[in-house]
Amino acid sequence: MSWVKQARSLVAPALPQCLFCGRQARSSPDMPGICLSCYSRIPWIRRPRCQTCGRHVGCPDCSRSRGPVPIRCNRSAVAYTREMREILGQYKYRGNERLTPLLGQMLDKAYALLQKEQSDRQRTGGTLQTHFFCKPIMALKSNLSRSNLWQADLLVPVPVSTVRLLERGFNQAEQLAEVLCRRRDLLQLPLLVRTRHTAKQSFKSRSERLADMKHAFTGNMDAAVLHRLREQLDATAFRGQQRPLRIIIIDDIYTTGSTIRACADALHSLCESMGCTAEIYSLTWARS
Ligand SMILES: [Zn+2]
Ligand SMILES: [Zn+2]
């Protein structure tokens, strides 16, 4: 090493360590936690092919299921590729909570997409124009003023069972929702509880998951939580917007949608018992 280089390495600040690959490299300007190379490989879902579940590839599940769907739509930030699975594993199972702000920021891109779609929908009077929605997330430059932008009223994280919570020490959905709350000035409420501990879903077939998840969640009857929900309902009505409460269910991953659907069913029942109707959406970090 030349003395110039040596001197420079003493003066120049060390390059930050990438949270994804662990190398010391220049950070992405958009997401300072990760390096440019890792950033360029993120499989963003900028153009969901399925407007219902937000999947990036052809989706037989949504066309197969009949009957009313309890959610308006799902949007996910990234496709669940091998690399993304590795990242989620580091976060969820190896407890690398340093990833929370970064994954939350990634989830925020899915919120931006949903917000853009719903704002356009409001403006065009609810007619779905698929081609119109399919714009890159990065290029979301809305000409709507902030007050016209669609906003959620409430975020509800998918709860984990007590067993899982003890195992991991945190609920990843709650942590991701918290990042979104801070960025978007939103409120999250634990409106759901698990009625039972379900075995790991990853080893099950689609039909097994659906059967397993049915009635796995119920409304949280905690008085303080219901009080905050009541306050939020009053605030929504107070703004003169007599409309359903907009709830977004937050989770780390959407696989078959059975968890989200079960949560949405429980939320609809809870809202009904509070004398209001809900419009339910979901956002997940990844879509498999
Ligand atoms: Zn990297
Ligand atoms: Zn679908």
Short mmCIF file of C-alpha atoms and ligand atoms in Angstrom, two decimals:
data_model
loop_
_atom_site.label_atom_id
_atom_site.label_comp_id
_atom_site.label_asym_id
_atom_site.label_seq_id
_atom_site.Cartn_x
_atom_site.Cartn_y
_atom_site.Cartn_z
CA MET A 1 0.00 0.00 0.00
CA SER A 2 1.39 3.39 -0.94
CA TRP A 3 1.78 5.95 1.81
CA VAL A 4 -0.93 8.06 0.10
CA LYS A 5 -3.39 5.21 0.35
CA GLN A 6 -2.34 4.52 3.91
CA ALA A 7 -2.85 8.13 4.86
CA ARG A 8 -6.19 8.23 3.11
CA SER A 9 -7.43 5.11 4.86
CA LEU A 10 -6.60 6.78 8.16
CA VAL A 11 -8.55 9.90 7.33
CA ALA A 12 -11.46 8.57 5.27
CA PRO A 13 -14.36 7.12 7.22
CA ALA A 14 -14.64 3.35 6.86
CA LEU A 15 -17.26 2.14 4.45
CA PRO A 16 -20.39 0.93 6.19
CA GLN A 17 -21.10 -2.75 6.58
CA CYS A 18 -23.97 -3.98 4.41
CA LEU A 19 -26.80 -5.49 6.47
CA PHE A 20 -27.55 -8.00 3.73
CA CYS A 21 -24.17 -9.37 2.64
CA GLY A 22 -21.97 -8.16 5.49
CA ARG A 23 -19.34 -6.66 3.18
CA GLN A 24 -17.99 -3.17 3.62
CA ALA A 25 -19.12 -1.28 0.58
CA ARG A 26 -20.76 1.89 -0.60
CA SER A 27 -24.35 2.21 0.57
CA SER A 28 -27.35 2.57 -1.65
CA PRO A 29 -28.61 6.17 -1.48
CA ASP A 30 -32.20 4.90 -1.33
CA MET A 31 -31.54 2.40 1.46
CA PRO A 32 -28.41 3.34 3.39
CA GLY A 33 -28.37 0.01 5.30
CA ILE A 34 -27.35 -2.01 2.28
CA CYS A 35 -24.71 -1.88 -0.44
CA LEU A 36 -25.35 -0.88 -4.04
CA SER A 37 -24.89 -4.43 -5.27
CA CYS A 38 -27.43 -5.92 -2.83
CA TYR A 39 -29.84 -3.09 -3.55
CA SER A 40 -29.67 -3.73 -7.28
CA ARG A 41 -30.63 -7.38 -6.73
CA ILE A 42 -33.78 -6.76 -4.66
CA PRO A 43 -36.67 -8.43 -6.53
CA TRP A 44 -39.19 -5.59 -6.11
CA ILE A 45 -42.77 -6.27 -7.10
CA ARG A 46 -43.39 -3.10 -9.03
CA ARG A 47 -46.07 -4.50 -11.29
CA PRO A 48 -48.23 -7.03 -9.50
CA ARG A 49 -49.71 -9.40 -12.04
CA CYS A 50 -52.55 -10.45 -9.78
CA GLN A 51 -54.45 -7.37 -8.67
CA THR A 52 -55.98 -9.30 -5.76
CA CYS A 53 -53.02 -10.92 -4.02
CA GLY A 54 -50.25 -8.76 -5.47
CA ARG A 55 -48.36 -11.69 -6.91
CA HIS A 56 -45.71 -10.95 -9.49
CA VAL A 57 -46.34 -14.14 -11.50
CA GLY A 58 -49.50 -15.83 -12.78
CA CYS A 59 -51.76 -16.72 -9.90
CA PRO A 60 -54.11 -19.71 -10.00
CA ASP A 61 -55.12 -19.30 -6.33
CA CYS A 62 -57.21 -16.15 -6.69
CA SER A 63 -59.12 -17.35 -9.75
CA ARG A 64 -59.72 -20.72 -8.09
CA SER A 65 -61.22 -19.45 -4.85
CA ARG A 66 -64.89 -18.61 -5.08
CA GLY A 67 -67.13 -16.58 -2.85
CA PRO A 68 -66.48 -13.21 -1.27
CA VAL A 69 -62.87 -12.45 -0.40
CA PRO A 70 -62.45 -10.80 3.02
CA ILE A 71 -59.68 -8.48 1.82
CA ARG A 72 -59.70 -5.85 -0.90
CA CYS A 73 -56.18 -6.73 -1.99
CA ASN A 74 -52.71 -7.62 -0.86
CA ARG A 75 -49.52 -5.88 -1.88
CA SER A 76 -46.02 -7.11 -1.14
CA ALA A 77 -42.70 -5.36 -1.47
CA VAL A 78 -40.57 -8.16 -2.87
CA ALA A 79 -40.77 -11.60 -4.46
CA TYR A 80 -39.72 -14.34 -2.06
CA THR A 81 -36.59 -15.48 -3.86
CA ARG A 82 -33.81 -17.59 -2.34
CA GLU A 83 -31.91 -14.43 -1.38
CA MET A 84 -34.94 -12.84 0.25
CA ARG A 85 -35.64 -16.08 2.14
CA GLU A 86 -32.11 -15.92 3.51
CA ILE A 87 -32.65 -12.32 4.67
CA LEU A 88 -35.97 -13.15 6.33
CA GLY A 89 -34.32 -16.12 8.03
CA GLN A 90 -31.62 -13.88 9.47
CA TYR A 91 -34.28 -11.57 10.80
CA LYS A 92 -36.94 -13.95 12.01
CA TYR A 93 -35.11 -17.05 13.13
CA ARG A 94 -31.65 -15.76 13.92
CA GLY A 95 -33.06 -12.69 15.60
CA ASN A 96 -31.08 -10.06 13.69
CA GLU A 97 -33.26 -7.14 14.75
CA ARG A 98 -30.87 -4.66 13.13
CA LEU A 99 -32.73 -5.51 9.93
CA THR A 100 -36.03 -4.10 11.26
CA PRO A 101 -35.70 -0.51 9.93
CA LEU A 102 -34.51 -1.73 6.55
CA LEU A 103 -37.24 -4.34 6.07
CA GLY A 104 -39.77 -1.79 7.31
CA GLN A 105 -38.50 0.70 4.77
CA MET A 106 -38.91 -1.95 2.09
CA LEU A 107 -42.47 -2.62 3.26
CA ASP A 108 -43.08 1.09 2.97
CA LYS A 109 -42.62 0.76 -0.82
CA ALA A 110 -45.57 -1.61 -0.87
CA TYR A 111 -47.56 0.95 1.13
CA ALA A 112 -46.62 3.62 -1.42
CA LEU A 113 -47.87 1.38 -4.23
CA LEU A 114 -51.15 0.66 -2.44
CA GLN A 115 -51.60 4.32 -1.63
CA LYS A 116 -51.02 5.32 -5.23
CA GLU A 117 -53.44 2.70 -6.55
CA GLN A 118 -56.16 3.59 -4.08
CA SER A 119 -55.70 7.35 -4.63
CA ASP A 120 -56.04 6.84 -8.39
CA ARG A 121 -59.04 4.65 -7.77
CA GLN A 122 -60.70 7.36 -5.67
CA ARG A 123 -60.01 9.91 -8.35
CA THR A 124 -61.35 7.79 -11.19
CA GLY A 125 -64.44 6.88 -9.20
CA GLY A 126 -63.44 3.34 -8.38
CA THR A 127 -62.88 2.02 -11.89
CA LEU A 128 -59.95 -0.32 -11.90
CA GLN A 129 -57.54 0.48 -14.67
CA THR A 130 -54.97 -2.22 -14.43
CA HIS A 131 -52.53 -0.74 -16.92
CA PHE A 132 -52.71 2.56 -15.11
CA PHE A 133 -51.60 0.99 -11.84
CA CYS A 134 -48.63 -0.76 -13.30
CA LYS A 135 -46.06 1.92 -12.79
CA PRO A 136 -42.71 1.35 -11.13
CA ILE A 137 -42.74 2.03 -7.43
CA MET A 138 -39.59 4.09 -7.76
CA ALA A 139 -41.34 6.43 -10.16
CA LEU A 140 -44.25 7.10 -7.84
CA LYS A 141 -44.45 10.81 -8.26
CA SER A 142 -48.04 11.57 -7.54
CA ASN A 143 -49.42 14.89 -8.59
CA LEU A 144 -52.05 14.57 -5.89
CA SER A 145 -51.69 16.76 -2.88
CA ARG A 146 -51.08 14.90 0.37
CA SER A 147 -54.57 15.61 1.64
CA ASN A 148 -56.03 13.84 -1.39
CA LEU A 149 -53.85 10.83 -0.88
CA TRP A 150 -55.47 7.68 0.34
CA GLN A 151 -54.44 6.80 3.89
CA ALA A 152 -55.05 3.78 6.06
CA ASP A 153 -56.83 4.36 9.37
CA LEU A 154 -55.23 1.51 11.21
CA LEU A 155 -52.52 -1.12 10.91
CA VAL A 156 -53.05 -4.50 12.52
CA PRO A 157 -50.08 -6.87 12.81
CA VAL A 158 -50.67 -10.60 12.47
CA PRO A 159 -50.15 -11.89 16.01
CA VAL A 160 -47.77 -14.73 16.77
CA SER A 161 -48.54 -17.37 19.35
CA THR A 162 -47.09 -17.09 22.84
CA VAL A 163 -44.88 -20.08 22.11
CA ARG A 164 -43.44 -18.36 19.04
CA LEU A 165 -43.09 -15.07 20.88
CA LEU A 166 -41.06 -16.73 23.64
CA GLU A 167 -38.96 -18.49 21.03
CA ARG A 168 -38.16 -15.36 19.02
CA GLY A 169 -38.55 -12.64 21.58
CA PHE A 170 -40.40 -10.39 19.15
CA ASN A 171 -43.27 -10.33 16.70
CA GLN A 172 -41.81 -9.47 13.30
CA ALA A 173 -45.17 -8.22 11.96
CA GLU A 174 -45.51 -5.80 14.88
CA GLN A 175 -41.98 -4.49 14.37
CA LEU A 176 -42.51 -3.93 10.65
CA ALA A 177 -45.85 -2.22 11.34
CA GLU A 178 -44.08 0.05 13.83
CA VAL A 179 -41.62 1.26 11.18
CA LEU A 180 -44.53 1.99 8.84
CA CYS A 181 -46.41 3.82 11.61
CA ARG A 182 -43.46 6.12 12.20
CA ARG A 183 -42.85 6.80 8.52
CA ARG A 184 -46.50 7.40 7.66
CA ASP A 185 -47.84 8.75 10.92
CA LEU A 186 -50.24 5.85 11.33
CA LEU A 187 -51.58 3.93 14.28
CA GLN A 188 -51.19 0.23 14.91
CA LEU A 189 -53.43 -1.70 17.24
CA PRO A 190 -53.20 -5.34 18.30
CA LEU A 191 -56.82 -6.05 17.36
CA LEU A 192 -56.22 -9.77 16.92
CA VAL A 193 -55.17 -12.62 19.14
CA ARG A 194 -54.34 -16.18 18.27
CA THR A 195 -56.83 -18.68 19.54
CA ARG A 196 -54.36 -21.50 19.25
CA HIS A 197 -50.82 -22.28 18.37
CA THR A 198 -50.59 -23.57 14.81
CA ALA A 199 -47.67 -25.74 13.79
CA LYS A 200 -45.13 -24.34 11.36
CA GLN A 201 -46.96 -23.58 8.12
CA SER A 202 -44.00 -24.03 5.84
CA PHE A 203 -44.28 -27.82 5.81
CA LYS A 204 -47.94 -27.94 4.90
CA SER A 205 -49.93 -28.14 1.71
CA ARG A 206 -52.26 -25.38 0.64
CA SER A 207 -55.44 -27.18 1.74
CA GLU A 208 -53.88 -28.15 5.07
CA ARG A 209 -52.96 -24.53 5.69
CA LEU A 210 -56.44 -23.29 4.85
CA ALA A 211 -58.06 -25.80 7.22
CA ASP A 212 -55.49 -25.11 9.92
CA MET A 213 -55.88 -21.35 9.81
CA LYS A 214 -59.65 -21.20 9.93
CA HIS A 215 -60.64 -19.74 13.29
CA ALA A 216 -57.00 -19.44 14.35
CA PHE A 217 -57.59 -15.76 15.20
CA THR A 218 -60.19 -13.81 17.09
CA GLY A 219 -60.77 -10.19 18.05
CA ASN A 220 -58.77 -8.89 20.99
CA MET A 221 -61.22 -8.19 23.79
CA ASP A 222 -58.76 -6.22 25.89
CA ALA A 223 -60.61 -3.14 27.19
CA ALA A 224 -57.75 -0.70 26.54
CA VAL A 225 -57.34 -1.93 22.95
CA LEU A 226 -61.09 -1.67 22.27
CA HIS A 227 -61.10 1.80 23.76
CA ARG A 228 -58.40 2.92 21.31
CA LEU A 229 -60.35 1.36 18.46
CA ARG A 230 -63.42 3.29 19.55
CA GLU A 231 -61.37 6.50 19.59
CA GLN A 232 -60.11 5.81 16.09
CA LEU A 233 -63.65 5.12 14.87
CA ASP A 234 -64.81 8.41 16.37
CA ALA A 235 -61.90 10.25 14.79
CA THR A 236 -62.69 8.82 11.37
CA ALA A 237 -66.35 9.82 11.66
CA PHE A 238 -65.27 13.17 13.07
CA ARG A 239 -63.36 14.00 9.92
CA GLY A 240 -66.68 13.87 8.18
CA GLN A 241 -65.72 10.79 6.24
CA GLN A 242 -68.61 8.46 6.72
CA ARG A 243 -66.95 5.46 5.23
CA PRO A 244 -65.68 2.06 6.30
CA LEU A 245 -62.63 1.90 8.53
CA ARG A 246 -59.54 1.21 6.40
CA ILE A 247 -57.47 -1.48 8.03
CA ILE A 248 -54.22 -2.91 6.75
CA ILE A 249 -53.10 -6.27 8.07
CA ILE A 250 -49.31 -6.44 8.28
CA ASP A 251 -47.22 -9.58 7.99
CA ASP A 252 -43.77 -10.59 6.83
CA ILE A 253 -44.84 -13.00 4.12
CA TYR A 254 -47.90 -13.91 2.07
CA THR A 255 -47.86 -17.51 0.94
CA THR A 256 -51.33 -18.95 0.37
CA GLY A 257 -53.13 -16.04 1.97
CA SER A 258 -54.79 -18.35 4.51
CA THR A 259 -53.36 -16.42 7.47
CA ILE A 260 -54.40 -13.06 6.05
CA ARG A 261 -57.89 -14.30 5.21
CA ALA A 262 -58.40 -15.76 8.67
CA CYS A 263 -57.23 -12.46 10.20
CA ALA A 264 -59.54 -10.47 7.94
CA ASP A 265 -62.53 -12.65 8.88
CA ALA A 266 -61.83 -12.06 12.57
CA LEU A 267 -61.44 -8.30 11.98
CA HIS A 268 -64.73 -8.08 10.08
CA SER A 269 -66.49 -9.81 13.01
CA LEU A 270 -64.82 -7.50 15.53
CA CYS A 271 -65.77 -4.37 13.59
CA GLU A 272 -69.31 -5.62 13.18
CA SER A 273 -69.55 -6.06 16.94
CA MET A 274 -68.41 -2.41 17.27
CA GLY A 275 -71.13 -1.31 14.89
CA CYS A 276 -68.87 -0.36 11.99
CA THR A 277 -67.79 -1.78 8.68
CA ALA A 278 -64.21 -2.30 7.61
CA GLU A 279 -62.36 -2.25 4.35
CA ILE A 280 -59.44 -4.59 4.79
CA TYR A 281 -56.16 -4.72 2.91
CA SER A 282 -52.90 -6.46 3.60
CA LEU A 283 -49.26 -5.59 3.14
CA THR A 284 -46.46 -8.07 3.47
CA TRP A 285 -42.73 -7.74 3.06
CA ALA A 286 -42.56 -10.71 0.67
CA ARG A 287 -44.87 -12.62 -1.69
CA SER A 288 -43.97 -16.22 -2.43
ZN ZN B 1 -24.51 -6.02 0.33
ZN ZN B 2 -53.73 -13.72 -6.87
#
